[in-house]
Coordinates of C-alpha atoms and ligand atoms in Angstrom, one line a residue:
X25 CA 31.2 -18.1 -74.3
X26 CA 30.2 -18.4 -70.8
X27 CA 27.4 -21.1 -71.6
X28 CA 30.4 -23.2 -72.5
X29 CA 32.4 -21.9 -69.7
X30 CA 29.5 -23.1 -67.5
X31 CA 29.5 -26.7 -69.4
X32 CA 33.4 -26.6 -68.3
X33 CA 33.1 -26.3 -65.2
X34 CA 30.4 -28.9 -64.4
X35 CA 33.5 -30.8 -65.6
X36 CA 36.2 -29.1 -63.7
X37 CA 37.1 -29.1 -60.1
X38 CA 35.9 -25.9 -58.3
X39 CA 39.1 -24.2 -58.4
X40 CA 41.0 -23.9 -61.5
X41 CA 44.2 -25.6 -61.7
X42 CA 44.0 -25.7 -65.5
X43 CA 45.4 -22.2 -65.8
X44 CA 49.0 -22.5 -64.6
X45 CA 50.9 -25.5 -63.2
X46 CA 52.1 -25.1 -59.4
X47 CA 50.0 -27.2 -57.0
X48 CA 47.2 -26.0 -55.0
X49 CA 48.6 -25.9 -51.2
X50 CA 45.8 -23.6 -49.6
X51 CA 43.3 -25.5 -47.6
X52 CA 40.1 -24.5 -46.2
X53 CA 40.9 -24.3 -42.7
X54 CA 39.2 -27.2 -40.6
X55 CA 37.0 -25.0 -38.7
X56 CA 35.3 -23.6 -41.7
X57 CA 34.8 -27.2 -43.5
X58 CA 30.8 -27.5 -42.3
X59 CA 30.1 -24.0 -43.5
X60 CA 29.7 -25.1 -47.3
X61 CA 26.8 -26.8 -45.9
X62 CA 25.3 -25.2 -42.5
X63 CA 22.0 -24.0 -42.6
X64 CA 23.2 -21.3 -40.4
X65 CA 26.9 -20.3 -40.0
X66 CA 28.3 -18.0 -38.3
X67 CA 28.7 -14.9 -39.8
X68 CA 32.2 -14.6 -39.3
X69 CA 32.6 -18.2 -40.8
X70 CA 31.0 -17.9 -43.5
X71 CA 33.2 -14.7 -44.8
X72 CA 36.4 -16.6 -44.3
X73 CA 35.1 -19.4 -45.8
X74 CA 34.5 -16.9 -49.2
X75 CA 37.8 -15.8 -48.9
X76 CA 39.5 -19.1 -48.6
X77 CA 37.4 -20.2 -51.5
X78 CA 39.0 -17.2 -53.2
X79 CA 42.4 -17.7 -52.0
X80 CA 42.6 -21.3 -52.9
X81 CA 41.6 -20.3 -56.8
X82 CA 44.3 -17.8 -56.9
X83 CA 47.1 -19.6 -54.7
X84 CA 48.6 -20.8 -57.7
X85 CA 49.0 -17.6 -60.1
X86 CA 50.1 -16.1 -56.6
X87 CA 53.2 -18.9 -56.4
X88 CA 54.0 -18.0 -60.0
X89 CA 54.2 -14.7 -59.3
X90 CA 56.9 -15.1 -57.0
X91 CA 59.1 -16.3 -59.9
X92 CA 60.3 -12.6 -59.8
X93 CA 62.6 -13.4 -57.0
X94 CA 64.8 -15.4 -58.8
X95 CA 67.1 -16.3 -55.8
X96 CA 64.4 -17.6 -54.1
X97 CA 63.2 -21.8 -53.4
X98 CA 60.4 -22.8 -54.2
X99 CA 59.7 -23.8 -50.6
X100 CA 60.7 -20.3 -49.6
X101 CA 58.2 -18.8 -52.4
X102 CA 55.6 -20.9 -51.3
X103 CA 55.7 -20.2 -47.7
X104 CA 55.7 -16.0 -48.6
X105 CA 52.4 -16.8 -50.6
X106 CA 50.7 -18.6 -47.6
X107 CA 51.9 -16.1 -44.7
X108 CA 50.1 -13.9 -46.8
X109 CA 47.1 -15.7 -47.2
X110 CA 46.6 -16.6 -44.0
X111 CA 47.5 -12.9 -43.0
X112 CA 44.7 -11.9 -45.0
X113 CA 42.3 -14.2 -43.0
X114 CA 42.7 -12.8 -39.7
X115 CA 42.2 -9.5 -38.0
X116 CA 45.1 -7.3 -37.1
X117 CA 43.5 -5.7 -33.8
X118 CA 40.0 -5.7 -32.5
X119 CA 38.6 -3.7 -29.0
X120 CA 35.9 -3.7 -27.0
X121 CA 34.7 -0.9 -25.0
X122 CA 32.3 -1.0 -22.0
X123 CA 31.0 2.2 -20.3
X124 CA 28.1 3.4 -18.2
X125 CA 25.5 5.8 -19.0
X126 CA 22.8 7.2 -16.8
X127 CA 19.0 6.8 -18.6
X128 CA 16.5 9.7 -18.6
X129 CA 14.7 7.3 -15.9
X130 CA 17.7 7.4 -13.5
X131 CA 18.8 4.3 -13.9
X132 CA 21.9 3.0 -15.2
X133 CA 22.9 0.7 -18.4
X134 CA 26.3 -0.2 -19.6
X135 CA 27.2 0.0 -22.7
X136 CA 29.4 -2.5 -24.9
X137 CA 31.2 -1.4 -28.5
X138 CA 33.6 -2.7 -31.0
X139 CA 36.0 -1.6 -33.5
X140 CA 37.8 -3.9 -35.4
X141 CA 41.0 -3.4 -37.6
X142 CA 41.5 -6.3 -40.5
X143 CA 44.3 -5.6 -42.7
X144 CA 46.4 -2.2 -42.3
X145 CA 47.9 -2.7 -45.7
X146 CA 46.3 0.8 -46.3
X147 CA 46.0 3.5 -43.8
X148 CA 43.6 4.8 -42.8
X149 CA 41.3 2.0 -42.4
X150 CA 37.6 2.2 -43.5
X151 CA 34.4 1.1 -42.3
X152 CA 30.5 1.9 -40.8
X153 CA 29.4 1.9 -37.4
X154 CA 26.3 -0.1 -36.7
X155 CA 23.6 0.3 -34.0
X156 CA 22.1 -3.3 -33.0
X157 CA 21.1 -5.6 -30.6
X158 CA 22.8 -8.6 -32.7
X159 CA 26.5 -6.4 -33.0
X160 CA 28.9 -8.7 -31.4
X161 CA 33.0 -8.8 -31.7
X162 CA 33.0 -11.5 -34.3
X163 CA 30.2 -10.0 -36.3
X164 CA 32.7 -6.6 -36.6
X165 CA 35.7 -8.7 -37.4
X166 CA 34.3 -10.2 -40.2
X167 CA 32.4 -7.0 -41.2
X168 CA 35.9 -5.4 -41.3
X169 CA 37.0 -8.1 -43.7
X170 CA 34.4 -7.6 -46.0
X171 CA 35.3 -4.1 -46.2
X172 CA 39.1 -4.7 -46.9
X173 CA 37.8 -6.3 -50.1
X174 CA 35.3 -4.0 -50.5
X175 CA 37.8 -1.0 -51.1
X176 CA 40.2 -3.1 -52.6
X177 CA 37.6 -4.4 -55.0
X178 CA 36.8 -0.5 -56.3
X179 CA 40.5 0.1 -55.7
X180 CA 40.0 2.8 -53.2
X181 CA 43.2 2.6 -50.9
X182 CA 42.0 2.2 -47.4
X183 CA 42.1 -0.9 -45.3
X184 CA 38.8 -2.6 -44.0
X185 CA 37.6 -1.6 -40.4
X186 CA 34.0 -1.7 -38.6
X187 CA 32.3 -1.3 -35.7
X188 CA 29.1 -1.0 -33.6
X189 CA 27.7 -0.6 -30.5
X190 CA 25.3 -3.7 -29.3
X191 CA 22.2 -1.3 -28.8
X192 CA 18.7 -1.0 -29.9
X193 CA 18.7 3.0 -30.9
X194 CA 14.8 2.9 -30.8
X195 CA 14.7 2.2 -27.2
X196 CA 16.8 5.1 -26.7
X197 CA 16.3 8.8 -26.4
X198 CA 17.8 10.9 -29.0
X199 CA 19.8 12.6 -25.9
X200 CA 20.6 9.0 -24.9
X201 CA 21.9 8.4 -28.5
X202 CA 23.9 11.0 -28.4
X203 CA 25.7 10.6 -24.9
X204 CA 26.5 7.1 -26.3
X205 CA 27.9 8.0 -29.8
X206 CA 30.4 10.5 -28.1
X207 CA 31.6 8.7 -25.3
X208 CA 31.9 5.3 -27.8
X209 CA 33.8 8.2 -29.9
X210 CA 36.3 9.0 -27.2
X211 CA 37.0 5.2 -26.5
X212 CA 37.9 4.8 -29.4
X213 CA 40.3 7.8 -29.4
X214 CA 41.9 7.2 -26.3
X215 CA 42.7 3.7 -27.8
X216 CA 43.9 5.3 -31.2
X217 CA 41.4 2.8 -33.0
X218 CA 40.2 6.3 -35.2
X219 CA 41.2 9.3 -36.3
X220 CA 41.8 11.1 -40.0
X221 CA 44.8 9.1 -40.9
X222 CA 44.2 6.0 -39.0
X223 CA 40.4 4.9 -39.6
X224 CA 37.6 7.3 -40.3
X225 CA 34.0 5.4 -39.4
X226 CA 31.1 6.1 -41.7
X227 CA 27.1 5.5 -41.2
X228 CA 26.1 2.0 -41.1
X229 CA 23.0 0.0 -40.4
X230 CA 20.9 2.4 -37.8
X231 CA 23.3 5.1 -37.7
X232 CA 23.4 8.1 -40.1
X233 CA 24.4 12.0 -40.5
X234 CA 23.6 12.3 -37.5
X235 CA 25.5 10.4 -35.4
X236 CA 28.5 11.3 -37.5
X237 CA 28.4 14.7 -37.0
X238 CA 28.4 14.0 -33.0
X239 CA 31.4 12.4 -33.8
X240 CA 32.9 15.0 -35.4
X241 CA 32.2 17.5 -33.0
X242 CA 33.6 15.2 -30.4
X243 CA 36.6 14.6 -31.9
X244 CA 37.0 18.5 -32.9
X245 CA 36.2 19.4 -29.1
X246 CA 38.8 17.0 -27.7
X247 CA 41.6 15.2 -29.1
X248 CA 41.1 16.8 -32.7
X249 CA 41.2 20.7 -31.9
X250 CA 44.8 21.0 -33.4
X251 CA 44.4 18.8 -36.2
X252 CA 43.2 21.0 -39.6
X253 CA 42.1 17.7 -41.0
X254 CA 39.7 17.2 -37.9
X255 CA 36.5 17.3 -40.5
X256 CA 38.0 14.0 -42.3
X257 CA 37.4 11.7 -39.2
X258 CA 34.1 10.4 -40.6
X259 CA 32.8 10.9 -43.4
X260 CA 28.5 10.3 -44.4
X261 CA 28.7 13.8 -42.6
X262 CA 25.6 16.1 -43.4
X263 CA 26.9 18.5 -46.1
X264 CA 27.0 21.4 -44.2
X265 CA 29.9 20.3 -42.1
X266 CA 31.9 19.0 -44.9
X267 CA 30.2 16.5 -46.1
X268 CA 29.6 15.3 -50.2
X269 CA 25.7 15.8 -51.9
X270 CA 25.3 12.5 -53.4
X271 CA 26.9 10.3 -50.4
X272 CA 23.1 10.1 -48.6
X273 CA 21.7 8.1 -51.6
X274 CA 25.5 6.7 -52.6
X275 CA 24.8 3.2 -51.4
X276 CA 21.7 2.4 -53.2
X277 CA 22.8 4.6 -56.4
X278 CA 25.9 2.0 -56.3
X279 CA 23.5 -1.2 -56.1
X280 CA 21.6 0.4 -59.3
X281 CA 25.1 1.2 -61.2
X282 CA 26.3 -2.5 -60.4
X283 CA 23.3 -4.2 -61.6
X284 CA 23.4 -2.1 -64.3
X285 CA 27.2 -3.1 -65.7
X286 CA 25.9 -6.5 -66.0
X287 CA 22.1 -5.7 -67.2
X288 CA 23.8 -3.8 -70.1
X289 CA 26.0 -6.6 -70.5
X290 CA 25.2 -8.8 -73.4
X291 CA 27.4 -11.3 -73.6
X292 CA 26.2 -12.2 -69.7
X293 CA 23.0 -11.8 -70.3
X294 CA 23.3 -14.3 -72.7
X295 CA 23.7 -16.7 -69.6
X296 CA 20.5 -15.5 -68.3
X297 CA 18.6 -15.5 -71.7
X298 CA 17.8 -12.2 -71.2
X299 CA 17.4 -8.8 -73.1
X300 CA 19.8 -6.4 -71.6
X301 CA 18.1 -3.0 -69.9
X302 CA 15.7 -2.8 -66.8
X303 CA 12.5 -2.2 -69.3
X304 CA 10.1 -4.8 -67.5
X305 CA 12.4 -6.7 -65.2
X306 CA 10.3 -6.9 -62.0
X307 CA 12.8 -6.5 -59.2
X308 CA 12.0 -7.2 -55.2
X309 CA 13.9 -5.8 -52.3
X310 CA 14.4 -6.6 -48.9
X311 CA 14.4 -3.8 -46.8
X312 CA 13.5 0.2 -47.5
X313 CA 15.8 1.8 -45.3
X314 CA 18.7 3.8 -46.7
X315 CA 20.4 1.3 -49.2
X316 CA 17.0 -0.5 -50.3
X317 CA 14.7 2.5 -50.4
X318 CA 17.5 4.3 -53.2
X319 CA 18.4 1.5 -54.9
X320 CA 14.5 1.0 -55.5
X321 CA 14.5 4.9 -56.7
X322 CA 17.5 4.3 -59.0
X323 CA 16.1 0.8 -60.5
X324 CA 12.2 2.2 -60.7
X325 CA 13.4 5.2 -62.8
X326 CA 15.8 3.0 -64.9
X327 CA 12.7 1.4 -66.2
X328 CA 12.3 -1.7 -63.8
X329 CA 8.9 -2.5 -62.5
X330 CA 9.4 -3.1 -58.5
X331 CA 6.5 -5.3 -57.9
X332 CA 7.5 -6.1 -54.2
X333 CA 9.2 -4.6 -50.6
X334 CA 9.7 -6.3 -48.0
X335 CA 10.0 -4.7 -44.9
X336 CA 11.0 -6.4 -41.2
X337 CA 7.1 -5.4 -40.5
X338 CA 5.0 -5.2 -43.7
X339 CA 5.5 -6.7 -46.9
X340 CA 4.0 -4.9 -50.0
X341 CA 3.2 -6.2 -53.8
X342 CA 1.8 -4.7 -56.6
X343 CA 2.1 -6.3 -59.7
X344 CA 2.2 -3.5 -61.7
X345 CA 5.3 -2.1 -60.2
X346 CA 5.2 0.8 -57.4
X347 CA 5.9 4.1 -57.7
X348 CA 8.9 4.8 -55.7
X349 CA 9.0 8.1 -55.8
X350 CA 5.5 8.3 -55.1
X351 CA 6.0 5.7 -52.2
X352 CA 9.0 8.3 -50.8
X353 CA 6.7 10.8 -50.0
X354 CA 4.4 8.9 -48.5
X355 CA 7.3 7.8 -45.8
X356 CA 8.6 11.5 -45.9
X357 CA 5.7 11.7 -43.9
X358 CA 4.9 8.4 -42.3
X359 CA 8.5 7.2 -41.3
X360 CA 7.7 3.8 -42.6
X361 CA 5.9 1.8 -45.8
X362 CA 2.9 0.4 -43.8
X363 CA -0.2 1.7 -45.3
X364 CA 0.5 2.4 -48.1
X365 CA -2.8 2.4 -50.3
X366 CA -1.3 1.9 -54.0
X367 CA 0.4 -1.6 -53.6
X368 CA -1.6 -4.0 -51.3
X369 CA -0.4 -5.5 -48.2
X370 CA 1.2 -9.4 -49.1
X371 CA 1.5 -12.2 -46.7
X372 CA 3.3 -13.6 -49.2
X373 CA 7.6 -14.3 -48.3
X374 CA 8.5 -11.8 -50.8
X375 CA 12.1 -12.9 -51.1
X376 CA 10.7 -16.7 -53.0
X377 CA 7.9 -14.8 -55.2
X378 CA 8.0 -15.0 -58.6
X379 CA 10.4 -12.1 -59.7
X380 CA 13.6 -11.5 -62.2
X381 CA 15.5 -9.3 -60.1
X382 CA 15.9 -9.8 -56.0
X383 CA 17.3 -7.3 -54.2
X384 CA 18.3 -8.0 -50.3
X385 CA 19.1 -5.0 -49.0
X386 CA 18.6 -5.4 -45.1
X387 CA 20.6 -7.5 -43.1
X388 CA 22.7 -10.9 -43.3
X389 CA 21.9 -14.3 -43.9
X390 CA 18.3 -14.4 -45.2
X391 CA 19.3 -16.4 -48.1
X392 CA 20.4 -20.1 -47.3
X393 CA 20.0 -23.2 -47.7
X394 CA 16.7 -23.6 -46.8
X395 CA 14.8 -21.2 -49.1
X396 CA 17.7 -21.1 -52.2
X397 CA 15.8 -23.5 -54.0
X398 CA 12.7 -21.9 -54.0
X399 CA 13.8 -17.9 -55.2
X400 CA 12.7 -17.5 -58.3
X401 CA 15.0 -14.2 -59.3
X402 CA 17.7 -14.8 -61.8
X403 CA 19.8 -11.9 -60.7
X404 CA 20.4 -10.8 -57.7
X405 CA 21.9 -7.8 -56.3
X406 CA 23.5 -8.1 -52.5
X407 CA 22.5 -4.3 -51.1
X408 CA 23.4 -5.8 -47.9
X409 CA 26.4 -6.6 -46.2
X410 CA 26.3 -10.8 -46.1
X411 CA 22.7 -11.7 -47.5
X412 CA 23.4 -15.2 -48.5
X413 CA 25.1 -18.4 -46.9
X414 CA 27.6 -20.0 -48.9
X415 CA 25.2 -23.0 -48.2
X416 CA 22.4 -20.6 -50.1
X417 CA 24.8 -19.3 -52.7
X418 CA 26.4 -22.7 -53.5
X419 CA 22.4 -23.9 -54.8
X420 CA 22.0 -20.3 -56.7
X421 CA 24.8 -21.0 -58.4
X422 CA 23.9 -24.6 -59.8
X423 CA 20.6 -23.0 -60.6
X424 CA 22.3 -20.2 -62.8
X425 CA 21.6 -17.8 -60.8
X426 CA 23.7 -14.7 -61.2
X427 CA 24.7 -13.6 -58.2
X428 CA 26.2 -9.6 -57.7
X429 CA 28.1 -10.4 -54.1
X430 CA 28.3 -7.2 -52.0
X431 CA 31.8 -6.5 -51.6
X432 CA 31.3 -5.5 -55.1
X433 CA 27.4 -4.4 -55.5
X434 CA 27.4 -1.7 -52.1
X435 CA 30.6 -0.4 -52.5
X436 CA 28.9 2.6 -53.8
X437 CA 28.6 4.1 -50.0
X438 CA 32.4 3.7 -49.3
X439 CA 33.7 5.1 -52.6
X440 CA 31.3 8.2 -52.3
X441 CA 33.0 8.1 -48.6
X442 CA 36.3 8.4 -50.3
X443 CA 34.9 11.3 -52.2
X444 CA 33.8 12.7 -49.3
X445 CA 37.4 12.1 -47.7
X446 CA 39.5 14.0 -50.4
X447 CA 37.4 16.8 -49.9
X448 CA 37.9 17.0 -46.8
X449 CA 41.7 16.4 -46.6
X450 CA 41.6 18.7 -49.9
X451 CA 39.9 21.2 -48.4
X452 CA 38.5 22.5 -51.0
X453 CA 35.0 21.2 -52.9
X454 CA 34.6 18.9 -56.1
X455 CA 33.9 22.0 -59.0
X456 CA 34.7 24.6 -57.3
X457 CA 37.8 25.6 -59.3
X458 CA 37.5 24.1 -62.8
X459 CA 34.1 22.7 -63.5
X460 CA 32.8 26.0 -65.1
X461 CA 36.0 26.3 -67.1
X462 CA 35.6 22.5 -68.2
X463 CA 32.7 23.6 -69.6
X464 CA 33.6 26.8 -71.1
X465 CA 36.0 25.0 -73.0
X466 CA 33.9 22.4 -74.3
X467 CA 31.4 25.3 -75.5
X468 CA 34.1 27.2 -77.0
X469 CA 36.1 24.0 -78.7
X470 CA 32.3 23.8 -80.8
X471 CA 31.8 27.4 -81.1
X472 CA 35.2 27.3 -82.6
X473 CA 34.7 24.4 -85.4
X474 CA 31.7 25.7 -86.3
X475 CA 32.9 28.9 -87.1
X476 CA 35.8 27.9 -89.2
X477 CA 33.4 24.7 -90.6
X478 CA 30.9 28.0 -91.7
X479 CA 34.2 29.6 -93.3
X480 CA 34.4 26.8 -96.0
X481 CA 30.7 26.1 -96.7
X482 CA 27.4 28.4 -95.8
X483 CA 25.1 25.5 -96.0
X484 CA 27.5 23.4 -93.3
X485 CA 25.4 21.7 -91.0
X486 CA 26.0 23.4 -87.2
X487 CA 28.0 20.4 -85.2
X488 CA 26.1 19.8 -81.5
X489 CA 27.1 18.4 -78.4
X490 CA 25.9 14.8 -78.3
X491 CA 24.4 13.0 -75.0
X492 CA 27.4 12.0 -73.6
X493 CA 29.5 15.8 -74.5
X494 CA 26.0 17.4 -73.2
X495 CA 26.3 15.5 -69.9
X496 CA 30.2 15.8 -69.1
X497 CA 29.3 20.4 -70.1
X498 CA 26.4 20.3 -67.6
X499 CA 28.2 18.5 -65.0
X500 CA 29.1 21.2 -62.8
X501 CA 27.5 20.6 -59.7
X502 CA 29.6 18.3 -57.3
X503 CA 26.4 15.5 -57.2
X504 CA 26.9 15.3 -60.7
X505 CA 30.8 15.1 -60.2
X506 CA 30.7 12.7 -57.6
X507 CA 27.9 10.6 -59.7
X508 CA 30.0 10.6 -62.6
X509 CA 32.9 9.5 -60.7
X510 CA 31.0 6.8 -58.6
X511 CA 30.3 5.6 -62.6
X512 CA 33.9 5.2 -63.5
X513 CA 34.9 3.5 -60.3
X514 CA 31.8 0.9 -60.6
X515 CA 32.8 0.5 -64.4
X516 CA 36.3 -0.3 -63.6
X517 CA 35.4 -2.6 -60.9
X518 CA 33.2 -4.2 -63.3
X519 CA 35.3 -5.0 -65.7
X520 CA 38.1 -6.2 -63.4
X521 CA 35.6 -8.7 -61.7
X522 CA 34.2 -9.9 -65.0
X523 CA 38.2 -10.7 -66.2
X524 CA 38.5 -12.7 -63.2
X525 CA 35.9 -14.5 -63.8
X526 CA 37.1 -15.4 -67.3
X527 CA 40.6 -15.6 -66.2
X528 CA 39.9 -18.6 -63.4
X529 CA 36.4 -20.1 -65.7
X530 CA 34.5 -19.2 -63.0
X531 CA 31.3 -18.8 -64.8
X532 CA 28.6 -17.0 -63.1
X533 CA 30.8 -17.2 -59.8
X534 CA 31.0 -14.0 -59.4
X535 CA 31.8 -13.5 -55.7
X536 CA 34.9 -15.8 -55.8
X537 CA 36.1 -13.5 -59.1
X538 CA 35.2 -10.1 -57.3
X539 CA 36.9 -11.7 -54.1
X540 CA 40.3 -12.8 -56.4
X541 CA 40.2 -9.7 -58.2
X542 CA 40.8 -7.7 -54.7
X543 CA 42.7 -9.8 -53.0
X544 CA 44.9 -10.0 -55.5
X545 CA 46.0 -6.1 -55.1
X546 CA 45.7 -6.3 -51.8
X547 CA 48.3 -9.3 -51.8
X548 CA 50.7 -7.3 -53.8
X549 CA 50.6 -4.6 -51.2
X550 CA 51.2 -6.6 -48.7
X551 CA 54.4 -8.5 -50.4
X552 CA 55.3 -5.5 -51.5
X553 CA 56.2 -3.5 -48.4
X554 CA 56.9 -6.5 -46.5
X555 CA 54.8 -8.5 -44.6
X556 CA 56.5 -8.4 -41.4
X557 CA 55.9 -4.7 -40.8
X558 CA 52.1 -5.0 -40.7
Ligands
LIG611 N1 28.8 1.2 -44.0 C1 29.1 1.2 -45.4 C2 29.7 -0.1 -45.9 O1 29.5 -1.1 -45.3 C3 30.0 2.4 -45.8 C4 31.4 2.4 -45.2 C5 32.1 3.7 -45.4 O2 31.7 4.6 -46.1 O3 33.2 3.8 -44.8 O4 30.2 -0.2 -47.0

């Protein structure tokens, strides 16, 4: 079925008027035109221009949907559907925040940080913090997007924030680090940009437990002493101050799990020509921080062979497949991958080596135009927040490549994050009142037939628990709850993006189905409780 969907839409223009019959208003706006093509867009650009692309596909369904209001013209339907469109590609507020601090040397540095708010169709908002040197305001903005769809893509009801702080952390003292998360912290708070119920941060590129517990502890000290929800304005905490076991490795485990929903996938691995399963797919990834280092963990031990690693300062191959559980001890104790004697150091650009699976897991735009043609990888999985250009993506695409966009792939970090939230606002942990029970019943219910099964027969067969029963009685510990959990949410998410992509014939266009499937809740939110009032 989706070779001849692919056939189709050689044939078809790229959005799908086919499907219902009310003209396709929504334009790209002008701006964005040269992004299909630019070697090197902006970041911001290029995540409008994926929404657009989205938007422009759905526009017409949208129209039709707005048959409900009977009393309404169809100018008057058509204009509601494109205020919130456009809505949806802009941010609602954004801040910077300059302050001083005083170095260990003496001397003094200011300091600039961002938070950006995209659409509060949800409160609270959601969204990482990141440490870097490139961080800029229009980098955040379209960061926050990203995670609007994100949530609404795995249907976790938050609206999409971000923000960072334009540092390099390892020039910095720990001490230093910490003076700059709190004061960024109460910036922030004085502006109302965070808090439990308005937008609760999380760990992002260079920033971890760590800095979130200075947070909390911030915001407990000061404006958050009163508040008995004070815990819930982070989450990615370290456990013992509320956080969830299983959020630390929640990103990567999420990558796995999405990769997985299509590798076990027959009918689209039949547009790949593959077997489903990892057994022997050679995977390479981009980065072995947090996200690529799990996912890696999670693939290896799924039965993939990861031949290659490529890190900002050493790339590693073995064809053979690495160890990766082998390789996280070794930087357990080195802090990084360099020197690692059981996979040899490659000169090789790891991300256009021969491979089935590529896995960019470090930072944005590193695949585009120029090096789309040569990757070799017929899936790949986006770990990172923006890896490839539409430019890039566009020549994937034509190649067959299937492509697992990231609003989709590494929402596993966020909806752990909601986990983490509930328990929180709960106060209370996953398990901790019913898990044993849930088990005792499930041990009982078989005690129980095979007793009365024994009654009518003495040679009847003793009835056991099978894999799936065995797993659901020994999940009693909250990492098990929350992995189980994570499952459902992916699956879900999976199978909504995959109807999408049916629904519009978008083939192996899988970012402009996941992007439709979320804004299309996210649309009926926002005409829901009236636009106006956002
Ligand atoms: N920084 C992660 C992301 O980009 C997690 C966000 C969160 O947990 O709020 O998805």
């Amino acid at each position: 079925m989706l070779r001849s969907l692919a056939r189709i839409r050689h044939r078809m223009p790229s959005c799908c008027p086919l499907l219902v019959s009310v003209r396709n208003e929504h334009k790209i706006p002008e701006k964005l035109q040269s992004v299909e093509t630019d070697k090197d867009p902006e970041f911001s650009a290029m995540v409008l221009y994926y929404y657009h692309k989205a938007a422009q596909t759905m526009e017409p369904e949208l129209i039709k949907e707005m048959e409900k209001y009977p009393h309404m013209k169809a100018e008057e339907r058509q204009a509601r559907v494109s205020a919130i469109l456009n809505m949806l590609g802009s941010v609602s507020t954004s801040v910077e925040v300059n302050f001083p601090i005083v170095r260990k040397n003496g001397t003094y540095e200011i300091i600039s940080g961002y938070r950006s708010h995209h659409v509060r169709h949800r409160l609270p908002l959601k969204g990482g913090i990141r440490y870097a040197l490139d961080v800029n305001e229009s980098e955040v903005k379209a960061l926050a997007a990203i995670m609007t769809f994100k949530c609404a893509c795995v249907n976790l009801p938050y609206g999409g924030s971000k923000g960072g702080v334009c540092i390099d952390p390892k020039q910095y003292t720990v001490d230093e680090l910490q003076t700059i998360t709190r004061r960024y912290t109460m910036e922030l708070l004085k502006r109302n940009m965070i808090g439990p119920g308005i937008d609760v941060p999380a760990p992002d590129v260079n920033t971890g437990p760590r800095e979130m517990s200075w947070i909390v502890d911030q915001y407990q000290k000061t404006f958050g002493y009163k508040d008995i929800n004070s815990s819930a304005i982070v989450t990615g905490k370290p456990v013992h101050i509320g956080g969830i076991n299983g959020r630390h490795s929640a990103t990567g485990r999420g990558v796995w799990k999405a990769g997985d929903l299509f590798l076990q996938d027959k009918e689209w691995m039949e547009l790949l020509k593959w077997k489903t399963g990892w057994e022997d797919k050679r995977v390479i990834v981009q980065g072995f921080g947090n996200v690529g280092s799990f996912a890696s963990k999670f693939v290896h031990e799924a039965g993939a062979k990861v031949i290659g690693i490529k890190e900002f300062d050493v790339s590693l191959y073995n064809k053979d497949g690495i160890d990766i559980n082998d390789l996280f001890e070794y930087v357990e104790e080195k802090k990084t991958i360099k020197g690692y004697s059981k996979a040899e150091e490659s000169k090789e650009e790891l991300l256009t080596a021969d491979t089935d699976i590529l896995m960019p897991c470090a930072t944005q735009k590193v695949i585009t135009s120029e090096n789309a043609n040569d990757i070799k990888a017929k899936l790949i999985l986006e770990g990172a927040n923006g890896p490839t250009t539409p430019a890039g993506e566009k020549i994937l695409l034509e190649k067959g490549v299937l492509l697992v966009p990231d609003l989709y792939c590494n929402a596993g970090g966020v909806t752990v994050s909601y986990f983490e939230y509930l328990k929180n606002i709960n106060h209370v942990s996953y398990g901790k009142m019913n898990s044993k029970s849930t088990s005792q019943i499930i041990t009982e219910l078989l005690n129980s037939i095979n007793e009365s099964m024994q009654q009518c027969s003495d040679d009847y067969p003793e009835i056991k628990a099978n894999k799936k029963l065995t797993k659901i009685r020994e999940c009693t510990r909250e990492a098990d709850i929350v992995d189980s959990a994570l499952q459902t949410v992916m699956e879900s998410a999976a199978a909504g993006i995959k109807h999408m992509a049916h629904k519009f014939e978008l083939c192996n266009d899988l970012r402009r189905a996941a992007y439709v499937w979320s804004a299309f809740k996210i649309f009926q939110a926002l005409e829901s409780s009236g636009i106006s009032q956002q």
